[in-house]
Amino acid sequence: MRNLPKIELHCHLDGSVRANTVVEIARREGIDIPTYELSELEKMMGVRIDCESLVEYLKCFDISNKVMQSPYSLERIAYELMEDASRENVKYIEIRFGPNLHIRSGMTTDKVIESVLKGIKRAELDFDIKGNLILSNLRHHTMDVLDDIIESGKKYIGKGVVGLDLCAAEEDGFCEKYTDYFKKAREYGYRITIHAGEAGCGKNVFDAVELLGAERIGHGVYIHSHEEAYKTVKNKGVTLEMCPTSNIQTKAIDSFENHPIMDFMKDGIKVSISTDNRTVSATDMTNEMELVAKYNGMTDDDYWKIYMDTVAASFACDSVKLWLLEFVR
Ligand SMILES: [Zn+2]
């Protein structure tokens, strides 16, 4: 598994920070963190084994975000995520993050986005991996924040920024109020992926596709509980970005054996495998793929089908897609 070429479409920057980097940046920039002891810090940055919910899972991001408040830190963390992914033969990764989580020390949204892009570009030169950036808006933030993200990110579309996402805690029926914003974003050229159907509501997936124009869905586990959502995802070829370990930790599913990924795929739904958060979930792509093979029966042929569907679902340009297809055996 480690040697197979991989594509990761769903990976949060602030959930995938190396613990030793947090310590080094905290010391360098004089930032207070709860502990400077590495193993202790790793424990605090990872989700507890008995995590109760998505809401509790999301608390793990507080420490990393404390040290992600300077251009240096954002560039370094993006670069290192690309490096970590390339070490397990990830060829292409779409990194996502919420720009407005990183303006506490006075950086503008532009500077925040630019710094992360710089890290991605520098890593592309040093490692055999390519990357793009998805801008996320946390659902509990105001519409002004979302609008600022859409407007600030506009000038980077085609220069590393490819998509727009909604993330964090998920309420039933959250999509409707975002319709106008996503219409504008699509007109600007953003591709759309939305976290939906992760915390119980299958209809949110239907809404994300129909109201917000989502081409991909983060998780989408709960489409099995909503017939229309299921049909829409299947008939429109919407790809589900599935993250087994994270889905267990947020209680989206109760056991790896019961993860619907392979049932979905066998029924003609397009699926993709991702980590969600490498540090918070203490995982990597290799581990996620091994889990799907072990518990859900993914074969070699299944993997290549998923790989090719993932290339098609990526927001990469055509030349990168062609390059990714060269790795198919
Ligand atoms: Zn996510």
PDB file of N, CA and C in Angstrom, residues 177-276:
ATOM      1  N   LYS A 177     -29.057  28.898   3.365  1.00  0.00           N
ATOM      2  CA  LYS A 177     -28.623  30.302   3.527  1.00  0.00           C
ATOM      3  C   LYS A 177     -27.354  30.634   2.739  1.00  0.00           C
ATOM      4  N   TYR A 178     -26.705  29.618   2.192  1.00  0.00           N
ATOM      5  CA  TYR A 178     -25.461  29.866   1.461  1.00  0.00           C
ATOM      6  C   TYR A 178     -25.647  29.969  -0.057  1.00  0.00           C
ATOM      7  N   THR A 179     -26.885  29.760  -0.524  1.00  0.00           N
ATOM      8  CA  THR A 179     -27.113  29.618  -1.963  1.00  0.00           C
ATOM      9  C   THR A 179     -26.490  30.740  -2.798  1.00  0.00           C
ATOM     10  N   ASP A 180     -26.760  31.987  -2.435  1.00  0.00           N
ATOM     11  CA  ASP A 180     -26.267  33.124  -3.235  1.00  0.00           C
ATOM     12  C   ASP A 180     -24.735  33.193  -3.241  1.00  0.00           C
ATOM     13  N   TYR A 181     -24.138  32.917  -2.079  1.00  0.00           N
ATOM     14  CA  TYR A 181     -22.673  32.981  -1.982  1.00  0.00           C
ATOM     15  C   TYR A 181     -22.013  31.934  -2.882  1.00  0.00           C
ATOM     16  N   PHE A 182     -22.600  30.754  -2.915  1.00  0.00           N
ATOM     17  CA  PHE A 182     -21.988  29.700  -3.724  1.00  0.00           C
ATOM     18  C   PHE A 182     -22.258  29.911  -5.211  1.00  0.00           C
ATOM     19  N   LYS A 183     -23.367  30.557  -5.515  1.00  0.00           N
ATOM     20  CA  LYS A 183     -23.633  30.894  -6.913  1.00  0.00           C
ATOM     21  C   LYS A 183     -22.536  31.840  -7.409  1.00  0.00           C
ATOM     22  N   LYS A 184     -22.259  32.845  -6.595  1.00  0.00           N
ATOM     23  CA  LYS A 184     -21.205  33.795  -6.964  1.00  0.00           C
ATOM     24  C   LYS A 184     -19.852  33.076  -7.075  1.00  0.00           C
ATOM     25  N   ALA A 185     -19.563  32.235  -6.107  1.00  0.00           N
ATOM     26  CA  ALA A 185     -18.274  31.527  -6.102  1.00  0.00           C
ATOM     27  C   ALA A 185     -18.103  30.671  -7.356  1.00  0.00           C
ATOM     28  N   ARG A 186     -19.170  30.008  -7.764  1.00  0.00           N
ATOM     29  CA  ARG A 186     -19.085  29.179  -8.976  1.00  0.00           C
ATOM     30  C   ARG A 186     -18.837  30.057 -10.204  1.00  0.00           C
ATOM     31  N   GLU A 187     -19.484  31.223 -10.218  1.00  0.00           N
ATOM     32  CA  GLU A 187     -19.268  32.152 -11.346  1.00  0.00           C
ATOM     33  C   GLU A 187     -17.809  32.627 -11.384  1.00  0.00           C
ATOM     34  N   TYR A 188     -17.201  32.777 -10.220  1.00  0.00           N
ATOM     35  CA  TYR A 188     -15.793  33.190 -10.155  1.00  0.00           C
ATOM     36  C   TYR A 188     -14.850  32.073 -10.635  1.00  0.00           C
ATOM     37  N   GLY A 189     -15.343  30.844 -10.623  1.00  0.00           N
ATOM     38  CA  GLY A 189     -14.497  29.734 -11.063  1.00  0.00           C
ATOM     39  C   GLY A 189     -14.085  28.762  -9.972  1.00  0.00           C
ATOM     40  N   TYR A 190     -14.622  28.972  -8.772  1.00  0.00           N
ATOM     41  CA  TYR A 190     -14.352  27.990  -7.708  1.00  0.00           C
ATOM     42  C   TYR A 190     -15.053  26.673  -8.043  1.00  0.00           C
ATOM     43  N   ARG A 191     -14.383  25.567  -7.797  1.00  0.00           N
ATOM     44  CA  ARG A 191     -15.041  24.267  -7.803  1.00  0.00           C
ATOM     45  C   ARG A 191     -15.575  24.039  -6.390  1.00  0.00           C
ATOM     46  N   ILE A 192     -16.647  23.264  -6.267  1.00  0.00           N
ATOM     47  CA  ILE A 192     -17.311  23.183  -4.960  1.00  0.00           C
ATOM     48  C   ILE A 192     -17.283  21.769  -4.381  1.00  0.00           C
ATOM     49  N   THR A 193     -16.815  21.701  -3.136  1.00  0.00           N
ATOM     50  CA  THR A 193     -16.954  20.484  -2.352  1.00  0.00           C
ATOM     51  C   THR A 193     -17.468  20.896  -0.979  1.00  0.00           C
ATOM     52  N   ILE A 194     -18.366  20.122  -0.406  1.00  0.00           N
ATOM     53  CA  ILE A 194     -18.995  20.517   0.862  1.00  0.00           C
ATOM     54  C   ILE A 194     -18.977  19.334   1.834  1.00  0.00           C
ATOM     55  N   HIS A 195     -18.606  19.619   3.093  1.00  0.00           N
ATOM     56  CA  HIS A 195     -18.787  18.603   4.140  1.00  0.00           C
ATOM     57  C   HIS A 195     -20.290  18.430   4.368  1.00  0.00           C
ATOM     58  N   ALA A 196     -20.799  17.248   4.162  1.00  0.00           N
ATOM     59  CA  ALA A 196     -22.237  17.023   4.375  1.00  0.00           C
ATOM     60  C   ALA A 196     -22.505  15.544   4.593  1.00  0.00           C
ATOM     61  N   GLY A 197     -23.595  15.264   5.297  1.00  0.00           N
ATOM     62  CA  GLY A 197     -23.932  13.867   5.564  1.00  0.00           C
ATOM     63  C   GLY A 197     -22.891  13.186   6.418  1.00  0.00           C
ATOM     64  N   GLU A 198     -22.240  13.978   7.291  1.00  0.00           N
ATOM     65  CA  GLU A 198     -21.210  13.422   8.178  1.00  0.00           C
ATOM     66  C   GLU A 198     -21.783  13.206   9.574  1.00  0.00           C
ATOM     67  N   ALA A 199     -22.743  14.055   9.945  1.00  0.00           N
ATOM     68  CA  ALA A 199     -23.230  14.018  11.321  1.00  0.00           C
ATOM     69  C   ALA A 199     -24.712  13.670  11.413  1.00  0.00           C
ATOM     70  N   GLY A 200     -25.195  12.861  10.496  1.00  0.00           N
ATOM     71  CA  GLY A 200     -26.546  12.336  10.681  1.00  0.00           C
ATOM     72  C   GLY A 200     -27.586  12.685   9.638  1.00  0.00           C
ATOM     73  N   CYS A 201     -27.353  13.760   8.884  1.00  0.00           N
ATOM     74  CA  CYS A 201     -28.423  14.225   7.991  1.00  0.00           C
ATOM     75  C   CYS A 201     -28.103  13.963   6.518  1.00  0.00           C
ATOM     76  N   GLY A 202     -28.750  12.955   5.933  1.00  0.00           N
ATOM     77  CA  GLY A 202     -28.522  12.633   4.529  1.00  0.00           C
ATOM     78  C   GLY A 202     -29.016  13.710   3.593  1.00  0.00           C
ATOM     79  N   LYS A 203     -30.095  14.395   4.011  1.00  0.00           N
ATOM     80  CA  LYS A 203     -30.670  15.430   3.147  1.00  0.00           C
ATOM     81  C   LYS A 203     -29.689  16.571   2.888  1.00  0.00           C
ATOM     82  N   ASN A 204     -28.796  16.820   3.845  1.00  0.00           N
ATOM     83  CA  ASN A 204     -27.784  17.864   3.641  1.00  0.00           C
ATOM     84  C   ASN A 204     -26.959  17.603   2.373  1.00  0.00           C
ATOM     85  N   VAL A 205     -26.744  16.344   2.057  1.00  0.00           N
ATOM     86  CA  VAL A 205     -25.978  16.001   0.854  1.00  0.00           C
ATOM     87  C   VAL A 205     -26.778  16.399  -0.386  1.00  0.00           C
ATOM     88  N   PHE A 206     -28.056  16.070  -0.362  1.00  0.00           N
ATOM     89  CA  PHE A 206     -28.943  16.444  -1.465  1.00  0.00           C
ATOM     90  C   PHE A 206     -28.912  17.962  -1.668  1.00  0.00           C
ATOM     91  N   ASP A 207     -29.062  18.694  -0.566  1.00  0.00           N
ATOM     92  CA  ASP A 207     -29.053  20.163  -0.640  1.00  0.00           C
ATOM     93  C   ASP A 207     -27.713  20.695  -1.151  1.00  0.00           C
ATOM     94  N   ALA A 208     -26.629  20.120  -0.660  1.00  0.00           N
ATOM     95  CA  ALA A 208     -25.295  20.609  -1.057  1.00  0.00           C
ATOM     96  C   ALA A 208     -25.112  20.485  -2.567  1.00  0.00           C
ATOM     97  N   VAL A 209     -25.630  19.403  -3.133  1.00  0.00           N
ATOM     98  CA  VAL A 209     -25.507  19.201  -4.574  1.00  0.00           C
ATOM     99  C   VAL A 209     -26.476  20.116  -5.320  1.00  0.00           C
ATOM    100  N   GLU A 210     -27.731  20.094  -4.879  1.00  0.00           N
ATOM    101  CA  GLU A 210     -28.774  20.818  -5.631  1.00  0.00           C
ATOM    102  C   GLU A 210     -28.749  22.330  -5.404  1.00  0.00           C
ATOM    103  N   LEU A 211     -28.480  22.763  -4.180  1.00  0.00           N
ATOM    104  CA  LEU A 211     -28.545  24.203  -3.882  1.00  0.00           C
ATOM    105  C   LEU A 211     -27.192  24.892  -4.032  1.00  0.00           C
ATOM    106  N   LEU A 212     -26.113  24.181  -3.710  1.00  0.00           N
ATOM    107  CA  LEU A 212     -24.801  24.836  -3.695  1.00  0.00           C
ATOM    108  C   LEU A 212     -23.904  24.405  -4.853  1.00  0.00           C
ATOM    109  N   GLY A 213     -24.347  23.429  -5.618  1.00  0.00           N
ATOM    110  CA  GLY A 213     -23.570  22.993  -6.780  1.00  0.00           C
ATOM    111  C   GLY A 213     -22.347  22.169  -6.424  1.00  0.00           C
ATOM    112  N   ALA A 214     -22.420  21.425  -5.323  1.00  0.00           N
ATOM    113  CA  ALA A 214     -21.269  20.600  -4.930  1.00  0.00           C
ATOM    114  C   ALA A 214     -21.018  19.495  -5.955  1.00  0.00           C
ATOM    115  N   GLU A 215     -19.766  19.409  -6.412  1.00  0.00           N
ATOM    116  CA  GLU A 215     -19.369  18.331  -7.324  1.00  0.00           C
ATOM    117  C   GLU A 215     -18.835  17.140  -6.526  1.00  0.00           C
ATOM    118  N   ARG A 216     -18.381  17.467  -5.317  1.00  0.00           N
ATOM    119  CA  ARG A 216     -17.908  16.416  -4.409  1.00  0.00           C
ATOM    120  C   ARG A 216     -18.488  16.690  -3.026  1.00  0.00           C
ATOM    121  N   ILE A 217     -18.546  15.632  -2.234  1.00  0.00           N
ATOM    122  CA  ILE A 217     -19.064  15.752  -0.876  1.00  0.00           C
ATOM    123  C   ILE A 217     -18.025  15.197   0.096  1.00  0.00           C
ATOM    124  N   GLY A 218     -17.728  15.977   1.132  1.00  0.00           N
ATOM    125  CA  GLY A 218     -16.871  15.481   2.195  1.00  0.00           C
ATOM    126  C   GLY A 218     -17.668  14.507   3.052  1.00  0.00           C
ATOM    127  N   HIS A 219     -17.266  13.264   3.048  1.00  0.00           N
ATOM    128  CA  HIS A 219     -17.876  12.161   3.825  1.00  0.00           C
ATOM    129  C   HIS A 219     -19.155  11.631   3.173  1.00  0.00           C
ATOM    130  N   GLY A 220     -20.291  12.280   3.393  1.00  0.00           N
ATOM    131  CA  GLY A 220     -21.529  11.804   2.756  1.00  0.00           C
ATOM    132  C   GLY A 220     -22.010  10.461   3.248  1.00  0.00           C
ATOM    133  N   VAL A 221     -21.486  10.034   4.392  1.00  0.00           N
ATOM    134  CA  VAL A 221     -21.809   8.703   4.916  1.00  0.00           C
ATOM    135  C   VAL A 221     -23.320   8.473   5.007  1.00  0.00           C
ATOM    136  N   TYR A 222     -24.040   9.534   5.393  1.00  0.00           N
ATOM    137  CA  TYR A 222     -25.464   9.370   5.693  1.00  0.00           C
ATOM    138  C   TYR A 222     -26.394   9.380   4.477  1.00  0.00           C
ATOM    139  N   ILE A 223     -25.854   9.327   3.267  1.00  0.00           N
ATOM    140  CA  ILE A 223     -26.772   9.243   2.124  1.00  0.00           C
ATOM    141  C   ILE A 223     -27.604   7.966   2.174  1.00  0.00           C
ATOM    142  N   HIS A 224     -27.092   6.960   2.912  1.00  0.00           N
ATOM    143  CA  HIS A 224     -27.866   5.706   2.992  1.00  0.00           C
ATOM    144  C   HIS A 224     -29.204   5.910   3.707  1.00  0.00           C
ATOM    145  N   SER A 225     -29.332   7.026   4.434  1.00  0.00           N
ATOM    146  CA  SER A 225     -30.580   7.255   5.171  1.00  0.00           C
ATOM    147  C   SER A 225     -31.523   8.204   4.422  1.00  0.00           C
ATOM    148  N   HIS A 226     -31.146   8.592   3.208  1.00  0.00           N
ATOM    149  CA  HIS A 226     -31.985   9.548   2.478  1.00  0.00           C
ATOM    150  C   HIS A 226     -31.992   9.184   0.996  1.00  0.00           C
ATOM    151  N   GLU A 227     -33.103   8.650   0.552  1.00  0.00           N
ATOM    152  CA  GLU A 227     -33.172   8.066  -0.783  1.00  0.00           C
ATOM    153  C   GLU A 227     -32.829   9.061  -1.898  1.00  0.00           C
ATOM    154  N   GLU A 228     -33.375  10.250  -1.783  1.00  0.00           N
ATOM    155  CA  GLU A 228     -33.129  11.263  -2.818  1.00  0.00           C
ATOM    156  C   GLU A 228     -31.649  11.647  -2.894  1.00  0.00           C
ATOM    157  N   ALA A 229     -31.049  11.782  -1.716  1.00  0.00           N
ATOM    158  CA  ALA A 229     -29.619  12.129  -1.671  1.00  0.00           C
ATOM    159  C   ALA A 229     -28.815  11.020  -2.340  1.00  0.00           C
ATOM    160  N   TYR A 230     -29.159   9.789  -2.016  1.00  0.00           N
ATOM    161  CA  TYR A 230     -28.453   8.637  -2.568  1.00  0.00           C
ATOM    162  C   TYR A 230     -28.535   8.625  -4.097  1.00  0.00           C
ATOM    163  N   LYS A 231     -29.767   8.820  -4.589  1.00  0.00           N
ATOM    164  CA  LYS A 231     -29.986   8.798  -6.047  1.00  0.00           C
ATOM    165  C   LYS A 231     -29.246   9.948  -6.734  1.00  0.00           C
ATOM    166  N   THR A 232     -29.300  11.115  -6.112  1.00  0.00           N
ATOM    167  CA  THR A 232     -28.653  12.297  -6.703  1.00  0.00           C
ATOM    168  C   THR A 232     -27.149  12.079  -6.819  1.00  0.00           C
ATOM    169  N   VAL A 233     -26.546  11.607  -5.738  1.00  0.00           N
ATOM    170  CA  VAL A 233     -25.099  11.367  -5.738  1.00  0.00           C
ATOM    171  C   VAL A 233     -24.747  10.344  -6.820  1.00  0.00           C
ATOM    172  N   LYS A 234     -25.540   9.294  -6.883  1.00  0.00           N
ATOM    173  CA  LYS A 234     -25.275   8.225  -7.847  1.00  0.00           C
ATOM    174  C   LYS A 234     -25.482   8.706  -9.281  1.00  0.00           C
ATOM    175  N   ASN A 235     -26.617   9.334  -9.545  1.00  0.00           N
ATOM    176  CA  ASN A 235     -26.942   9.700 -10.930  1.00  0.00           C
ATOM    177  C   ASN A 235     -26.110  10.858 -11.458  1.00  0.00           C
ATOM    178  N   LYS A 236     -25.711  11.756 -10.569  1.00  0.00           N
ATOM    179  CA  LYS A 236     -24.924  12.905 -11.020  1.00  0.00           C
ATOM    180  C   LYS A 236     -23.421  12.643 -10.976  1.00  0.00           C
ATOM    181  N   GLY A 237     -23.037  11.476 -10.520  1.00  0.00           N
ATOM    182  CA  GLY A 237     -21.605  11.152 -10.466  1.00  0.00           C
ATOM    183  C   GLY A 237     -20.839  12.011  -9.466  1.00  0.00           C
ATOM    184  N   VAL A 238     -21.529  12.395  -8.385  1.00  0.00           N
ATOM    185  CA  VAL A 238     -20.859  13.161  -7.320  1.00  0.00           C
ATOM    186  C   VAL A 238     -19.905  12.214  -6.579  1.00  0.00           C
ATOM    187  N   THR A 239     -18.684  12.672  -6.343  1.00  0.00           N
ATOM    188  CA  THR A 239     -17.717  11.801  -5.658  1.00  0.00           C
ATOM    189  C   THR A 239     -17.731  12.058  -4.152  1.00  0.00           C
ATOM    190  N   LEU A 240     -17.767  10.975  -3.391  1.00  0.00           N
ATOM    191  CA  LEU A 240     -17.705  11.088  -1.932  1.00  0.00           C
ATOM    192  C   LEU A 240     -16.255  10.972  -1.470  1.00  0.00           C
ATOM    193  N   GLU A 241     -15.808  11.976  -0.735  1.00  0.00           N
ATOM    194  CA  GLU A 241     -14.459  11.932  -0.153  1.00  0.00           C
ATOM    195  C   GLU A 241     -14.583  11.233   1.202  1.00  0.00           C
ATOM    196  N   MET A 242     -14.179   9.968   1.262  1.00  0.00           N
ATOM    197  CA  MET A 242     -14.434   9.189   2.469  1.00  0.00           C
ATOM    198  C   MET A 242     -13.160   9.008   3.299  1.00  0.00           C
ATOM    199  N   CYS A 243     -13.325   9.135   4.612  1.00  0.00           N
ATOM    200  CA  CYS A 243     -12.195   9.144   5.537  1.00  0.00           C
ATOM    201  C   CYS A 243     -12.515   8.191   6.693  1.00  0.00           C
ATOM    202  N   PRO A 244     -12.240   6.882   6.529  1.00  0.00           N
ATOM    203  CA  PRO A 244     -12.719   5.887   7.488  1.00  0.00           C
ATOM    204  C   PRO A 244     -12.365   6.161   8.956  1.00  0.00           C
ATOM    205  N   THR A 245     -11.103   6.445   9.254  1.00  0.00           N
ATOM    206  CA  THR A 245     -10.735   6.634  10.662  1.00  0.00           C
ATOM    207  C   THR A 245     -11.489   7.810  11.264  1.00  0.00           C
ATOM    208  N   SER A 246     -11.524   8.908  10.539  1.00  0.00           N
ATOM    209  CA  SER A 246     -12.237  10.090  11.016  1.00  0.00           C
ATOM    210  C   SER A 246     -13.716   9.779  11.225  1.00  0.00           C
ATOM    211  N   ASN A 247     -14.301   9.016  10.299  1.00  0.00           N
ATOM    212  CA  ASN A 247     -15.720   8.677  10.407  1.00  0.00           C
ATOM    213  C   ASN A 247     -16.025   7.854  11.658  1.00  0.00           C
ATOM    214  N   ILE A 248     -15.067   7.015  12.068  1.00  0.00           N
ATOM    215  CA  ILE A 248     -15.225   6.270  13.320  1.00  0.00           C
ATOM    216  C   ILE A 248     -15.137   7.237  14.499  1.00  0.00           C
ATOM    217  N   GLN A 249     -14.138   8.112  14.454  1.00  0.00           N
ATOM    218  CA  GLN A 249     -13.891   9.006  15.593  1.00  0.00           C
ATOM    219  C   GLN A 249     -15.024  10.005  15.814  1.00  0.00           C
ATOM    220  N   THR A 250     -15.647  10.449  14.726  1.00  0.00           N
ATOM    221  CA  THR A 250     -16.742  11.419  14.879  1.00  0.00           C
ATOM    222  C   THR A 250     -18.081  10.708  15.080  1.00  0.00           C
ATOM    223  N   LYS A 251     -18.034   9.400  15.149  1.00  0.00           N
ATOM    224  CA  LYS A 251     -19.236   8.580  15.348  1.00  0.00           C
ATOM    225  C   LYS A 251     -20.190   8.617  14.139  1.00  0.00           C
ATOM    226  N   ALA A 252     -19.644   8.913  12.953  1.00  0.00           N
ATOM    227  CA  ALA A 252     -20.464   8.840  11.740  1.00  0.00           C
ATOM    228  C   ALA A 252     -20.791   7.374  11.448  1.00  0.00           C
ATOM    229  N   ILE A 253     -19.847   6.480  11.790  1.00  0.00           N
ATOM    230  CA  ILE A 253     -20.124   5.039  11.691  1.00  0.00           C
ATOM    231  C   ILE A 253     -19.652   4.365  12.984  1.00  0.00           C
ATOM    232  N   ASP A 254     -20.168   3.163  13.249  1.00  0.00           N
ATOM    233  CA  ASP A 254     -19.848   2.538  14.537  1.00  0.00           C
ATOM    234  C   ASP A 254     -18.676   1.564  14.477  1.00  0.00           C
ATOM    235  N   SER A 255     -18.320   1.079  13.277  1.00  0.00           N
ATOM    236  CA  SER A 255     -17.160   0.188  13.187  1.00  0.00           C
ATOM    237  C   SER A 255     -16.626   0.203  11.765  1.00  0.00           C
ATOM    238  N   PHE A 256     -15.337  -0.122  11.617  1.00  0.00           N
ATOM    239  CA  PHE A 256     -14.743  -0.143  10.272  1.00  0.00           C
ATOM    240  C   PHE A 256     -15.488  -1.123   9.363  1.00  0.00           C
ATOM    241  N   GLU A 257     -15.900  -2.252   9.925  1.00  0.00           N
ATOM    242  CA  GLU A 257     -16.629  -3.251   9.129  1.00  0.00           C
ATOM    243  C   GLU A 257     -17.890  -2.650   8.516  1.00  0.00           C
ATOM    244  N   ASN A 258     -18.498  -1.721   9.229  1.00  0.00           N
ATOM    245  CA  ASN A 258     -19.759  -1.143   8.753  1.00  0.00           C
ATOM    246  C   ASN A 258     -19.567   0.101   7.887  1.00  0.00           C
ATOM    247  N   HIS A 259     -18.317   0.419   7.544  1.00  0.00           N
ATOM    248  CA  HIS A 259     -18.138   1.600   6.692  1.00  0.00           C
ATOM    249  C   HIS A 259     -18.720   1.308   5.310  1.00  0.00           C
ATOM    250  N   PRO A 260     -19.543   2.228   4.789  1.00  0.00           N
ATOM    251  CA  PRO A 260     -20.259   1.918   3.537  1.00  0.00           C
ATOM    252  C   PRO A 260     -19.442   2.095   2.265  1.00  0.00           C
ATOM    253  N   ILE A 261     -18.171   2.467   2.369  1.00  0.00           N
ATOM    254  CA  ILE A 261     -17.413   2.854   1.172  1.00  0.00           C
ATOM    255  C   ILE A 261     -17.481   1.830   0.037  1.00  0.00           C
ATOM    256  N   MET A 262     -17.251   0.557   0.338  1.00  0.00           N
ATOM    257  CA  MET A 262     -17.223  -0.423  -0.754  1.00  0.00           C
ATOM    258  C   MET A 262     -18.629  -0.779  -1.243  1.00  0.00           C
ATOM    259  N   ASP A 263     -19.614  -0.733  -0.335  1.00  0.00           N
ATOM    260  CA  ASP A 263     -21.003  -0.955  -0.772  1.00  0.00           C
ATOM    261  C   ASP A 263     -21.419   0.152  -1.737  1.00  0.00           C
ATOM    262  N   PHE A 264     -21.069   1.382  -1.390  1.00  0.00           N
ATOM    263  CA  PHE A 264     -21.361   2.505  -2.282  1.00  0.00           C
ATOM    264  C   PHE A 264     -20.722   2.270  -3.638  1.00  0.00           C
ATOM    265  N   MET A 265     -19.436   1.944  -3.608  1.00  0.00           N
ATOM    266  CA  MET A 265     -18.703   1.789  -4.864  1.00  0.00           C
ATOM    267  C   MET A 265     -19.293   0.674  -5.735  1.00  0.00           C
ATOM    268  N   LYS A 266     -19.602  -0.436  -5.098  1.00  0.00           N
ATOM    269  CA  LYS A 266     -20.146  -1.573  -5.858  1.00  0.00           C
ATOM    270  C   LYS A 266     -21.507  -1.225  -6.451  1.00  0.00           C
ATOM    271  N   ASP A 267     -22.193  -0.253  -5.845  1.00  0.00           N
ATOM    272  CA  ASP A 267     -23.501   0.159  -6.356  1.00  0.00           C
ATOM    273  C   ASP A 267     -23.380   1.301  -7.377  1.00  0.00           C
ATOM    274  N   GLY A 268     -22.149   1.636  -7.753  1.00  0.00           N
ATOM    275  CA  GLY A 268     -21.978   2.632  -8.816  1.00  0.00           C
ATOM    276  C   GLY A 268     -21.777   4.062  -8.339  1.00  0.00           C
ATOM    277  N   ILE A 269     -21.590   4.221  -7.034  1.00  0.00           N
ATOM    278  CA  ILE A 269     -21.311   5.568  -6.513  1.00  0.00           C
ATOM    279  C   ILE A 269     -19.796   5.786  -6.539  1.00  0.00           C
ATOM    280  N   LYS A 270     -19.386   6.990  -6.904  1.00  0.00           N
ATOM    281  CA  LYS A 270     -17.954   7.279  -6.995  1.00  0.00           C
ATOM    282  C   LYS A 270     -17.412   7.631  -5.610  1.00  0.00           C
ATOM    283  N   VAL A 271     -16.372   6.937  -5.203  1.00  0.00           N
ATOM    284  CA  VAL A 271     -15.777   7.185  -3.891  1.00  0.00           C
ATOM    285  C   VAL A 271     -14.283   7.444  -4.025  1.00  0.00           C
ATOM    286  N   SER A 272     -13.750   8.075  -2.996  1.00  0.00           N
ATOM    287  CA  SER A 272     -12.348   8.405  -2.947  1.00  0.00           C
ATOM    288  C   SER A 272     -11.904   8.219  -1.495  1.00  0.00           C
ATOM    289  N   ILE A 273     -10.628   7.955  -1.262  1.00  0.00           N
ATOM    290  CA  ILE A 273     -10.155   7.728   0.116  1.00  0.00           C
ATOM    291  C   ILE A 273      -9.231   8.874   0.535  1.00  0.00           C
ATOM    292  N   SER A 274      -9.461   9.404   1.742  1.00  0.00           N
ATOM    293  CA  SER A 274      -8.615  10.475   2.267  1.00  0.00           C
ATOM    294  C   SER A 274      -8.397  10.291   3.765  1.00  0.00           C
ATOM    295  N   THR A 275      -7.518  11.122   4.320  1.00  0.00           N
ATOM    296  CA  THR A 275      -7.233  11.019   5.762  1.00  0.00           C
ATOM    297  C   THR A 275      -8.098  11.949   6.599  1.00  0.00           C
ATOM    298  N   ASP A 276      -8.581  13.018   6.004  1.00  0.00           N
ATOM    299  CA  ASP A 276      -9.256  14.103   6.728  1.00  0.00           C
ATOM    300  C   ASP A 276      -8.211  14.905   7.506  1.00  0.00           C
TER     301      ASP A 276
END
